[in-house]
CSV table of C-alpha atoms and ligand atoms in Angstrom, one decimal:
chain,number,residue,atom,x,y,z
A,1,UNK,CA,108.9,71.8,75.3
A,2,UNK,CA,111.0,74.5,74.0
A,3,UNK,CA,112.1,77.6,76.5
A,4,UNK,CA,109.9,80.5,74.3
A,5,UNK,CA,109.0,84.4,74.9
A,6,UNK,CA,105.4,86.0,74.6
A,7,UNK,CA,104.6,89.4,74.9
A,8,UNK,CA,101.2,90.4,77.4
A,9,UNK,CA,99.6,94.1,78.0
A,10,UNK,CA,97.3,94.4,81.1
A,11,UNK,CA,94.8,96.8,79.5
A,12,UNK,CA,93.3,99.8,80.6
A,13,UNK,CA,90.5,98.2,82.0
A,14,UNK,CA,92.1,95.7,84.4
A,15,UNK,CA,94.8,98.8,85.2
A,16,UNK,CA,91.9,101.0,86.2
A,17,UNK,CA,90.9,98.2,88.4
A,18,UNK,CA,93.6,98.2,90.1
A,19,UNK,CA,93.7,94.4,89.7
A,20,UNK,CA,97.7,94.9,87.4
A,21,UNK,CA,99.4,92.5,90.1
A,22,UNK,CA,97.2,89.8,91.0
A,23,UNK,CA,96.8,89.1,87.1
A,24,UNK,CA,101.0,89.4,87.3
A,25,UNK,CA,101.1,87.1,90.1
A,26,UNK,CA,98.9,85.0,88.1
A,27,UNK,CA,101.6,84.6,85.3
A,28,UNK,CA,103.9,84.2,88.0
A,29,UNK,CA,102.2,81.0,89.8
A,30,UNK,CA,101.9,79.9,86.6
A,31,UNK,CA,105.9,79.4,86.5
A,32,UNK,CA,106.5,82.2,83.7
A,33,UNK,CA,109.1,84.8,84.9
A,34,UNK,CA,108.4,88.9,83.5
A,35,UNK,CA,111.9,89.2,81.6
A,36,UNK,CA,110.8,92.8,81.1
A,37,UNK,CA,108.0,95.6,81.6
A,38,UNK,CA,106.8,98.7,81.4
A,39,UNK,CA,103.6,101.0,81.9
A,40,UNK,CA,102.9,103.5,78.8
A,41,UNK,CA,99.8,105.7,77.5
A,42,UNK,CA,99.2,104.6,74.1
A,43,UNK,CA,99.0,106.9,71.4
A,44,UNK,CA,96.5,106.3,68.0
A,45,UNK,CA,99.8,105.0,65.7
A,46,UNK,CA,101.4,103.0,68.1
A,47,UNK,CA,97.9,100.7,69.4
A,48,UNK,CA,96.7,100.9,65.5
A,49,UNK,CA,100.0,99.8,64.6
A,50,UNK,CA,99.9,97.1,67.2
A,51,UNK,CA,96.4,95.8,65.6
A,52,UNK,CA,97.4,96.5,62.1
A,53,UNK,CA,96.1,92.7,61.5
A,54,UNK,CA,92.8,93.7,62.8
A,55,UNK,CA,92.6,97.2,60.3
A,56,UNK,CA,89.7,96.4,57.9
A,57,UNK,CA,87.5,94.9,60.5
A,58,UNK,CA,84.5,96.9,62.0
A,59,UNK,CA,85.5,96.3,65.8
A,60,UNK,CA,89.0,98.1,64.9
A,61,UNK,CA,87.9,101.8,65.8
A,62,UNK,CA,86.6,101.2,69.3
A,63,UNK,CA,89.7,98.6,70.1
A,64,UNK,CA,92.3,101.7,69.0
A,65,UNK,CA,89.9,103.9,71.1
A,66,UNK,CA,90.0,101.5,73.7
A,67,UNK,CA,93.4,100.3,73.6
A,68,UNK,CA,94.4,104.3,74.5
A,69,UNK,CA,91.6,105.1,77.2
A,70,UNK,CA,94.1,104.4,79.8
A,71,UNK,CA,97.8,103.6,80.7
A,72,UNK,CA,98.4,99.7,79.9
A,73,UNK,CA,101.4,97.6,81.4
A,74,UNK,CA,103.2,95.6,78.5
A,75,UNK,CA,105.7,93.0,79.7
A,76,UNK,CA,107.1,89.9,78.2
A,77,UNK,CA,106.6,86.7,79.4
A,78,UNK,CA,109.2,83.7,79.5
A,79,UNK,CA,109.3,80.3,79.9
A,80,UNK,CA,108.3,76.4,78.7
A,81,UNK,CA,105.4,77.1,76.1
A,82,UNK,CA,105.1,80.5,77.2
A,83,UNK,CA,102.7,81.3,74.5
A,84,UNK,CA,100.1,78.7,74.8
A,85,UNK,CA,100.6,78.9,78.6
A,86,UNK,CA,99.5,82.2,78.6
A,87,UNK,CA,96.4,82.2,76.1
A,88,UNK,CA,95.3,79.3,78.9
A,89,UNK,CA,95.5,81.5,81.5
A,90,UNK,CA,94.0,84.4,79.6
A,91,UNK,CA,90.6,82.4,78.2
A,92,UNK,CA,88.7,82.8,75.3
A,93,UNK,CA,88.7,86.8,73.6
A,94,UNK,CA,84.8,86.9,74.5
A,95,UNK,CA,85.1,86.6,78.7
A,96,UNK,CA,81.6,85.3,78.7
A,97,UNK,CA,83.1,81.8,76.8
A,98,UNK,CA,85.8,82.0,79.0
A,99,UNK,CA,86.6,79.1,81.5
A,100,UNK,CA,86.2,79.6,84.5
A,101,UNK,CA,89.3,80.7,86.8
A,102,UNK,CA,91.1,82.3,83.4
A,103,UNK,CA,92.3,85.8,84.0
A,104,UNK,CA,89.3,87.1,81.6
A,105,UNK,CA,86.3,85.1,83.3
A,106,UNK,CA,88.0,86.7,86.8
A,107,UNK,CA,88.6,90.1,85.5
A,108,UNK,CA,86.9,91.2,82.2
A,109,UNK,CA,83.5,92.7,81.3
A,110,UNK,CA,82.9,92.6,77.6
A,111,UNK,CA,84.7,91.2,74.3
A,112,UNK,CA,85.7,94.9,73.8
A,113,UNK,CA,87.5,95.6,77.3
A,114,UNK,CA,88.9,92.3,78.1
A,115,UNK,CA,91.9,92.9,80.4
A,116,UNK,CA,94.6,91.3,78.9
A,117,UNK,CA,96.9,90.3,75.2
A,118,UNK,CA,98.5,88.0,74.8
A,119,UNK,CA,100.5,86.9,71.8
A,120,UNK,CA,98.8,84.3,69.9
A,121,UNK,CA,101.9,82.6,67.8
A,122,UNK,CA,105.7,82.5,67.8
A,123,UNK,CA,105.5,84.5,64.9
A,124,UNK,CA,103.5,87.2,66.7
A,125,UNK,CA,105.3,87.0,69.8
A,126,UNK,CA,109.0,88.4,68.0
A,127,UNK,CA,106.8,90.9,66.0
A,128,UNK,CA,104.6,92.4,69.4
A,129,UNK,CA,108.0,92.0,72.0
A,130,UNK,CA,110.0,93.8,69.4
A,131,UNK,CA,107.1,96.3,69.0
A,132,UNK,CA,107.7,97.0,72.3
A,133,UNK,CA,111.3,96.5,73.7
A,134,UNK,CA,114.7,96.9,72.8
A,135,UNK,CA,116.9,93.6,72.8
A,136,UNK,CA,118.6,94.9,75.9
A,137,UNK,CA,115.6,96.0,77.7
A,138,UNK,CA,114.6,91.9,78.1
A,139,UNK,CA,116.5,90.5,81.5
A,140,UNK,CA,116.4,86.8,81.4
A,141,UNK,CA,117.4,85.1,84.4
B,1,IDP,P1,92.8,88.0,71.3
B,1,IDP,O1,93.0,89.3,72.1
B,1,IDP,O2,92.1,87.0,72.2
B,1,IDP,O3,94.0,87.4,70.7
B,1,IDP,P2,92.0,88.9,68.7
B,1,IDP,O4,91.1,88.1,67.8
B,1,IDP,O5,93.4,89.0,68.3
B,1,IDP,O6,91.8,88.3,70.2
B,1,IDP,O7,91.4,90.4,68.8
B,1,IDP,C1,92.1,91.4,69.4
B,1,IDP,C2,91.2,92.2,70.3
B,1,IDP,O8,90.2,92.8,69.5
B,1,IDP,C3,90.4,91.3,71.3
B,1,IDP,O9,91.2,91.1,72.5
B,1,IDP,C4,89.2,92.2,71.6
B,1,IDP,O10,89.5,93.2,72.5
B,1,IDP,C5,89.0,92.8,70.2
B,1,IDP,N1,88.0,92.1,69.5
B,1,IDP,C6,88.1,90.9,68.8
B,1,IDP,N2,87.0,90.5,68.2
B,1,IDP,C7,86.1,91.4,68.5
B,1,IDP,C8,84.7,91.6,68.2
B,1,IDP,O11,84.1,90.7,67.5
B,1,IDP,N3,84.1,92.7,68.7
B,1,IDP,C9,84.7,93.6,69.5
B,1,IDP,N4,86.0,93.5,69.8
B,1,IDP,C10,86.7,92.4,69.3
């Protein structure tokens, strides 16, 4: 298994929980290392832009509404199969068809505020990381 990079936002739900490190230490136990992170306020362009897949569809208002209700913590996520790793961890989008123990049966209340991202490809994972860091703002170890 290949050494890969994913990129993860606690969302404003889980931060106004006040749950942002046990779903880190989560990652974390998991045996992914945080190469980089940062809190930030979304603004409209940059979550719209983040979900620009997701434009046309009816959900896409309330997620951009969402996605800026709050401060989120983005940080990318490395290690072996990072990016399936973490969509296990996560669970399924809807958190009531999520198994139990994932980060979104634990922490999330609907399909619209469902604590965490997580990228969902390789090819997703260098668009999203790049989205939101600079090459020399990643610190492998
Ligand atoms: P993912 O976050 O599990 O990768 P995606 O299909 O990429 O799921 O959708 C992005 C986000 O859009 C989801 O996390 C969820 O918050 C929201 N979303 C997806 N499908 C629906 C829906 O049918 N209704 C409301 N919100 C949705």
């Amino acid at each position: 298994m290949a050494v890969e990079r994913t990129l993860s936002i606690v969302k404003p739900d889980a931060v106004g929980k006040n749950v942002i490190g046990e779903i880190l230490a989560r990652f974390e136990k998991a045996g992914l290392q945080i190469v980089a992170a940062k809190m930030v306020k979304l603004d409209e362009e940059k979550a719209g832009g983040f979900y620009a897949e997701h434009k046309e569809r009816p959900f896409f208002p309330a997620l951009v509404s969402f996605m800026t209700s709050g401060p989120v913590v983005v940080q990318v996520l490395e290690g072996e199969n990072a990016i399936a790793l973490n969509r296990e961890l996560m669970g399924a989008t809807n958190p009531q068809q999520a198994a139990a123990g994932t980060i979104r049966a634990d922490f999330a209340e609907s399909i619209d505020a469902n604590a965490v991202h997580g990228s969902d490809s390789a090819a997703s994972a260098e668009r999203e990381i790049a989205y939101f860091f600079a090459a020399d703002e990643i610190c492998s170890r």
